[in-house]
């Protein structure tokens, strides 16, 4: 069963968390060197595996007693919010450094489906255990809808990588990564607050 509301909420949260992340910059850099569609396919497949792992992990944690599960979810949202807000000030300055890092990683002569494999490997290793994975697992704990969370989270990651591949540099001239990171941090803190209110019985989950 799919819950469209859950999918939409997860999509929005993960999109805001991942947009100012290095994945966007990595996709942008690789798309300037290789065919954007092949880059996007490789990145999307890496996200498919990572999102699946996060959802399975969240599902396993959800089998624990209710209160510990709620506390874990709240803690993850709090940590995510703090990380995003703390790193917001330096987000714009990190942009050039991140571009250089991924430019070096993608500085190879590859063609066709080799591009897909290379992009898959770069993103899979770079993003393993990152904030979006942790928050995806937290969403499974919060909503108890693994399929809906999986689809919402993967769609958000695909959307972010598509923006990086298609718009890239143009988009960066229209927005500041620091602003997006602050918005994502606030969203995480709001989710943590909602979890605390549910845990304390202020309103039902």
mmCIF file of C-alpha atoms in Angstrom:
data_model
loop_
_atom_site.group_PDB
_atom_site.id
_atom_site.type_symbol
_atom_site.label_atom_id
_atom_site.label_comp_id
_atom_site.label_asym_id
_atom_site.label_seq_id
_atom_site.Cartn_x
_atom_site.Cartn_y
_atom_site.Cartn_z
ATOM 1 C CA UNK A 1 0.000 0.000 0.000
ATOM 2 C CA UNK A 2 1.234 3.472 -0.866
ATOM 3 C CA UNK A 3 0.652 6.534 1.268
ATOM 4 C CA UNK A 4 0.917 9.572 -0.999
ATOM 5 C CA UNK A 5 1.099 11.969 1.936
ATOM 6 C CA UNK A 6 4.060 10.117 3.393
ATOM 7 C CA UNK A 7 5.734 10.030 -0.011
ATOM 8 C CA UNK A 8 5.283 13.787 -0.418
ATOM 9 C CA UNK A 9 6.604 14.579 3.074
ATOM 10 C CA UNK A 10 9.617 12.324 2.638
ATOM 11 C CA UNK A 11 10.304 13.745 -0.822
ATOM 12 C CA UNK A 12 10.273 17.313 0.484
ATOM 13 C CA UNK A 13 12.481 16.602 3.480
ATOM 14 C CA UNK A 14 15.091 14.542 1.618
ATOM 15 C CA UNK A 15 15.137 16.985 -1.308
ATOM 16 C CA UNK A 16 15.931 19.908 0.990
ATOM 17 C CA UNK A 17 18.589 17.918 2.843
ATOM 18 C CA UNK A 18 20.298 16.571 -0.292
ATOM 19 C CA UNK A 19 20.163 19.663 -2.520
ATOM 20 C CA UNK A 20 22.959 21.529 -0.689
ATOM 21 C CA UNK A 21 24.932 18.293 -0.303
ATOM 22 C CA UNK A 22 28.052 17.413 -2.283
ATOM 23 C CA UNK A 23 26.033 14.994 -4.435
ATOM 24 C CA UNK A 24 24.595 17.905 -6.380
ATOM 25 C CA UNK A 25 28.054 19.326 -7.042
ATOM 26 C CA UNK A 26 29.416 15.889 -7.950
ATOM 27 C CA UNK A 27 26.660 15.331 -10.497
ATOM 28 C CA UNK A 28 27.222 18.810 -11.906
ATOM 29 C CA UNK A 29 30.957 18.209 -12.345
ATOM 30 C CA UNK A 30 30.565 14.780 -13.927
ATOM 31 C CA UNK A 31 27.875 16.091 -16.282
ATOM 32 C CA UNK A 32 30.315 18.645 -17.686
ATOM 33 C CA UNK A 33 32.667 15.808 -18.644
ATOM 34 C CA UNK A 34 30.280 13.093 -19.779
ATOM 35 C CA UNK A 35 26.794 12.714 -21.229
ATOM 36 C CA UNK A 36 24.412 14.045 -18.545
ATOM 37 C CA UNK A 37 21.877 11.242 -19.080
ATOM 38 C CA UNK A 38 24.464 8.518 -18.475
ATOM 39 C CA UNK A 39 25.749 10.374 -15.413
ATOM 40 C CA UNK A 40 22.208 10.623 -14.065
ATOM 41 C CA UNK A 41 21.563 6.918 -14.620
ATOM 42 C CA UNK A 42 24.731 5.963 -12.738
ATOM 43 C CA UNK A 43 23.993 8.340 -9.878
ATOM 44 C CA UNK A 44 20.360 7.189 -9.737
ATOM 45 C CA UNK A 45 21.366 3.522 -9.504
ATOM 46 C CA UNK A 46 23.734 4.319 -6.643
ATOM 47 C CA UNK A 47 20.910 6.106 -4.859
ATOM 48 C CA UNK A 48 18.616 3.139 -5.501
ATOM 49 C CA UNK A 49 20.919 0.808 -3.588
ATOM 50 C CA UNK A 50 21.613 3.294 -0.810
ATOM 51 C CA UNK A 51 17.939 4.110 -0.301
ATOM 52 C CA UNK A 52 17.022 0.429 -0.225
ATOM 53 C CA UNK A 53 19.663 -0.237 2.434
ATOM 54 C CA UNK A 54 18.430 2.726 4.501
ATOM 55 C CA UNK A 55 14.813 1.548 4.321
ATOM 56 C CA UNK A 56 15.758 -2.011 5.297
ATOM 57 C CA UNK A 57 17.792 -0.686 8.228
ATOM 58 C CA UNK A 58 14.863 1.486 9.312
ATOM 59 C CA UNK A 59 12.530 -1.503 9.025
ATOM 60 C CA UNK A 60 14.773 -3.603 11.253
ATOM 61 C CA UNK A 61 14.994 -0.841 13.864
ATOM 62 C CA UNK A 62 11.215 -0.457 13.738
ATOM 63 C CA UNK A 63 10.865 -3.943 15.208
ATOM 64 C CA UNK A 64 12.194 -2.633 18.509
ATOM 65 C CA UNK A 65 9.791 -1.430 21.237
ATOM 66 C CA UNK A 66 7.914 1.750 20.324
ATOM 67 C CA UNK A 67 9.521 4.219 22.745
ATOM 68 C CA UNK A 68 13.169 3.403 21.872
ATOM 69 C CA UNK A 69 12.252 3.594 18.181
ATOM 70 C CA UNK A 70 10.728 7.043 18.637
ATOM 71 C CA UNK A 71 13.777 8.207 20.592
ATOM 72 C CA UNK A 72 16.138 6.979 17.864
ATOM 73 C CA UNK A 73 14.120 8.783 15.186
ATOM 74 C CA UNK A 74 14.059 12.012 17.206
ATOM 75 C CA UNK A 75 17.814 11.786 17.826
ATOM 76 C CA UNK A 76 18.518 11.310 14.115
ATOM 77 C CA UNK A 77 16.411 14.324 13.170
ATOM 78 C CA UNK A 78 18.091 16.449 15.848
ATOM 79 C CA UNK A 79 21.562 15.396 14.720
ATOM 80 C CA UNK A 80 20.651 16.074 11.092
ATOM 81 C CA UNK A 81 19.324 19.523 11.927
ATOM 82 C CA UNK A 82 22.397 20.472 13.915
ATOM 83 C CA UNK A 83 24.774 19.199 11.211
ATOM 84 C CA UNK A 84 22.992 21.150 8.486
ATOM 85 C CA UNK A 85 22.721 24.392 10.449
ATOM 86 C CA UNK A 86 26.285 24.180 11.726
ATOM 87 C CA UNK A 87 27.637 23.610 8.232
ATOM 88 C CA UNK A 88 25.484 26.241 6.535
ATOM 89 C CA UNK A 89 27.918 29.108 7.047
ATOM 90 C CA UNK A 90 30.675 27.331 5.164
ATOM 91 C CA UNK A 91 28.512 25.734 2.488
ATOM 92 C CA UNK A 92 29.249 28.279 -0.232
ATOM 93 C CA UNK A 93 32.982 28.214 0.492
ATOM 94 C CA UNK A 94 32.998 24.406 0.300
ATOM 95 C CA UNK A 95 31.550 24.485 -3.201
ATOM 96 C CA UNK A 96 34.858 25.077 -5.015
ATOM 97 C CA UNK A 97 36.662 22.477 -2.916
ATOM 98 C CA UNK A 98 33.975 19.893 -3.641
ATOM 99 C CA UNK A 99 34.086 20.635 -7.354
ATOM 100 C CA UNK A 100 37.841 20.093 -7.391
ATOM 101 C CA UNK A 101 37.511 16.833 -5.477
ATOM 102 C CA UNK A 102 35.002 15.296 -7.861
ATOM 103 C CA UNK A 103 36.692 16.713 -10.944
ATOM 104 C CA UNK A 104 39.770 14.715 -9.986
ATOM 105 C CA UNK A 105 37.735 11.563 -9.330
ATOM 106 C CA UNK A 106 35.995 11.778 -12.696
ATOM 107 C CA UNK A 107 39.108 12.672 -14.702
ATOM 108 C CA UNK A 108 39.141 9.424 -16.690
ATOM 109 C CA UNK A 109 38.637 8.490 -20.311
ATOM 110 C CA UNK A 110 35.490 6.362 -20.344
ATOM 111 C CA UNK A 111 32.640 5.876 -22.782
ATOM 112 C CA UNK A 112 29.085 4.625 -22.929
ATOM 113 C CA UNK A 113 28.046 2.407 -20.061
ATOM 114 C CA UNK A 114 31.483 2.738 -18.494
ATOM 115 C CA UNK A 115 30.328 6.241 -17.561
ATOM 116 C CA UNK A 116 27.342 4.756 -15.740
ATOM 117 C CA UNK A 117 29.583 2.362 -13.811
ATOM 118 C CA UNK A 118 32.065 5.065 -12.891
ATOM 119 C CA UNK A 119 29.384 7.495 -11.687
ATOM 120 C CA UNK A 120 27.701 4.709 -9.743
ATOM 121 C CA UNK A 121 30.967 3.900 -7.962
ATOM 122 C CA UNK A 122 31.857 7.506 -7.192
ATOM 123 C CA UNK A 123 28.485 8.376 -5.679
ATOM 124 C CA UNK A 124 28.027 5.046 -3.920
ATOM 125 C CA UNK A 125 31.340 5.402 -2.077
ATOM 126 C CA UNK A 126 31.098 9.151 -1.481
ATOM 127 C CA UNK A 127 27.577 9.117 -0.098
ATOM 128 C CA UNK A 128 27.589 5.880 1.909
ATOM 129 C CA UNK A 129 26.200 6.551 5.379
ATOM 130 C CA UNK A 130 25.508 10.213 4.664
ATOM 131 C CA UNK A 131 22.784 12.345 6.188
ATOM 132 C CA UNK A 132 20.091 11.506 3.639
ATOM 133 C CA UNK A 133 20.517 7.791 4.352
ATOM 134 C CA UNK A 134 20.166 8.350 8.091
ATOM 135 C CA UNK A 135 17.098 10.513 7.620
ATOM 136 C CA UNK A 136 15.528 7.967 5.261
ATOM 137 C CA UNK A 137 15.894 5.307 7.957
ATOM 138 C CA UNK A 138 14.390 7.782 10.442
ATOM 139 C CA UNK A 139 11.406 8.336 8.152
ATOM 140 C CA UNK A 140 10.725 4.600 8.172
ATOM 141 C CA UNK A 141 10.749 4.692 11.961
ATOM 142 C CA UNK A 142 8.470 7.712 12.059
ATOM 143 C CA UNK A 143 5.864 6.748 9.479
ATOM 144 C CA UNK A 144 6.069 2.955 9.406
ATOM 145 C CA UNK A 145 5.540 2.986 5.623
ATOM 146 C CA UNK A 146 8.743 1.537 4.113
ATOM 147 C CA UNK A 147 7.530 1.392 0.505
ATOM 148 C CA UNK A 148 6.201 4.953 0.569
ATOM 149 C CA UNK A 149 9.378 6.195 2.267
ATOM 150 C CA UNK A 150 11.547 4.372 -0.254
ATOM 151 C CA UNK A 151 9.721 5.859 -3.244
ATOM 152 C CA UNK A 152 9.626 9.359 -1.766
ATOM 153 C CA UNK A 153 13.305 9.346 -0.796
ATOM 154 C CA UNK A 154 14.561 7.846 -4.057
ATOM 155 C CA UNK A 155 12.422 10.250 -6.092
ATOM 156 C CA UNK A 156 13.909 13.169 -4.154
ATOM 157 C CA UNK A 157 17.455 11.952 -4.769
ATOM 158 C CA UNK A 158 16.708 11.434 -8.457
ATOM 159 C CA UNK A 159 15.283 14.947 -8.651
ATOM 160 C CA UNK A 160 18.357 16.495 -7.011
ATOM 161 C CA UNK A 161 20.738 14.613 -9.292
ATOM 162 C CA UNK A 162 18.617 15.515 -12.327
ATOM 163 C CA UNK A 163 18.890 19.184 -11.418
ATOM 164 C CA UNK A 164 22.643 18.812 -11.081
ATOM 165 C CA UNK A 165 22.918 17.072 -14.450
ATOM 166 C CA UNK A 166 20.530 19.325 -16.375
ATOM 167 C CA UNK A 167 20.910 22.771 -14.830
ATOM 168 C CA UNK A 168 24.038 22.577 -12.723
ATOM 169 C CA UNK A 169 25.945 25.841 -12.940
ATOM 170 C CA UNK A 170 22.877 27.863 -13.913
ATOM 171 C CA UNK A 171 21.045 26.747 -10.776
ATOM 172 C CA UNK A 172 23.983 27.632 -8.552
ATOM 173 C CA UNK A 173 23.847 31.226 -9.808
ATOM 174 C CA UNK A 174 20.213 31.453 -8.668
ATOM 175 C CA UNK A 175 20.562 30.109 -5.168
ATOM 176 C CA UNK A 176 22.954 29.870 -2.261
ATOM 177 C CA UNK A 177 23.751 26.421 -0.924
ATOM 178 C CA UNK A 178 24.009 27.904 2.566
ATOM 179 C CA UNK A 179 20.376 29.065 2.429
ATOM 180 C CA UNK A 180 19.128 25.670 1.261
ATOM 181 C CA UNK A 181 21.161 23.974 3.975
ATOM 182 C CA UNK A 182 19.608 26.196 6.642
ATOM 183 C CA UNK A 183 16.125 25.375 5.363
ATOM 184 C CA UNK A 184 16.944 21.665 5.481
ATOM 185 C CA UNK A 185 18.252 22.035 9.030
ATOM 186 C CA UNK A 186 15.061 23.738 10.151
ATOM 187 C CA UNK A 187 12.966 20.988 8.553
ATOM 188 C CA UNK A 188 14.919 18.344 10.487
ATOM 189 C CA UNK A 189 14.458 20.211 13.761
ATOM 190 C CA UNK A 190 10.729 20.581 13.105
ATOM 191 C CA UNK A 191 10.469 16.815 12.525
ATOM 192 C CA UNK A 192 12.346 16.238 15.780
ATOM 193 C CA UNK A 193 9.954 18.573 17.610
ATOM 194 C CA UNK A 194 6.947 16.777 16.163
ATOM 195 C CA UNK A 195 8.427 13.486 17.340
ATOM 196 C CA UNK A 196 8.939 14.876 20.851
ATOM 197 C CA UNK A 197 5.362 16.136 20.990
ATOM 198 C CA UNK A 198 4.079 12.745 19.851
ATOM 199 C CA UNK A 199 6.253 10.936 22.390
ATOM 200 C CA UNK A 200 5.049 13.120 25.239
ATOM 201 C CA UNK A 201 1.422 12.736 24.195
ATOM 202 C CA UNK A 202 0.796 16.370 23.284
ATOM 203 C CA UNK A 203 -0.810 15.048 20.119
ATOM 204 C CA UNK A 204 -1.244 11.617 18.599
ATOM 205 C CA UNK A 205 1.221 10.030 16.109
#
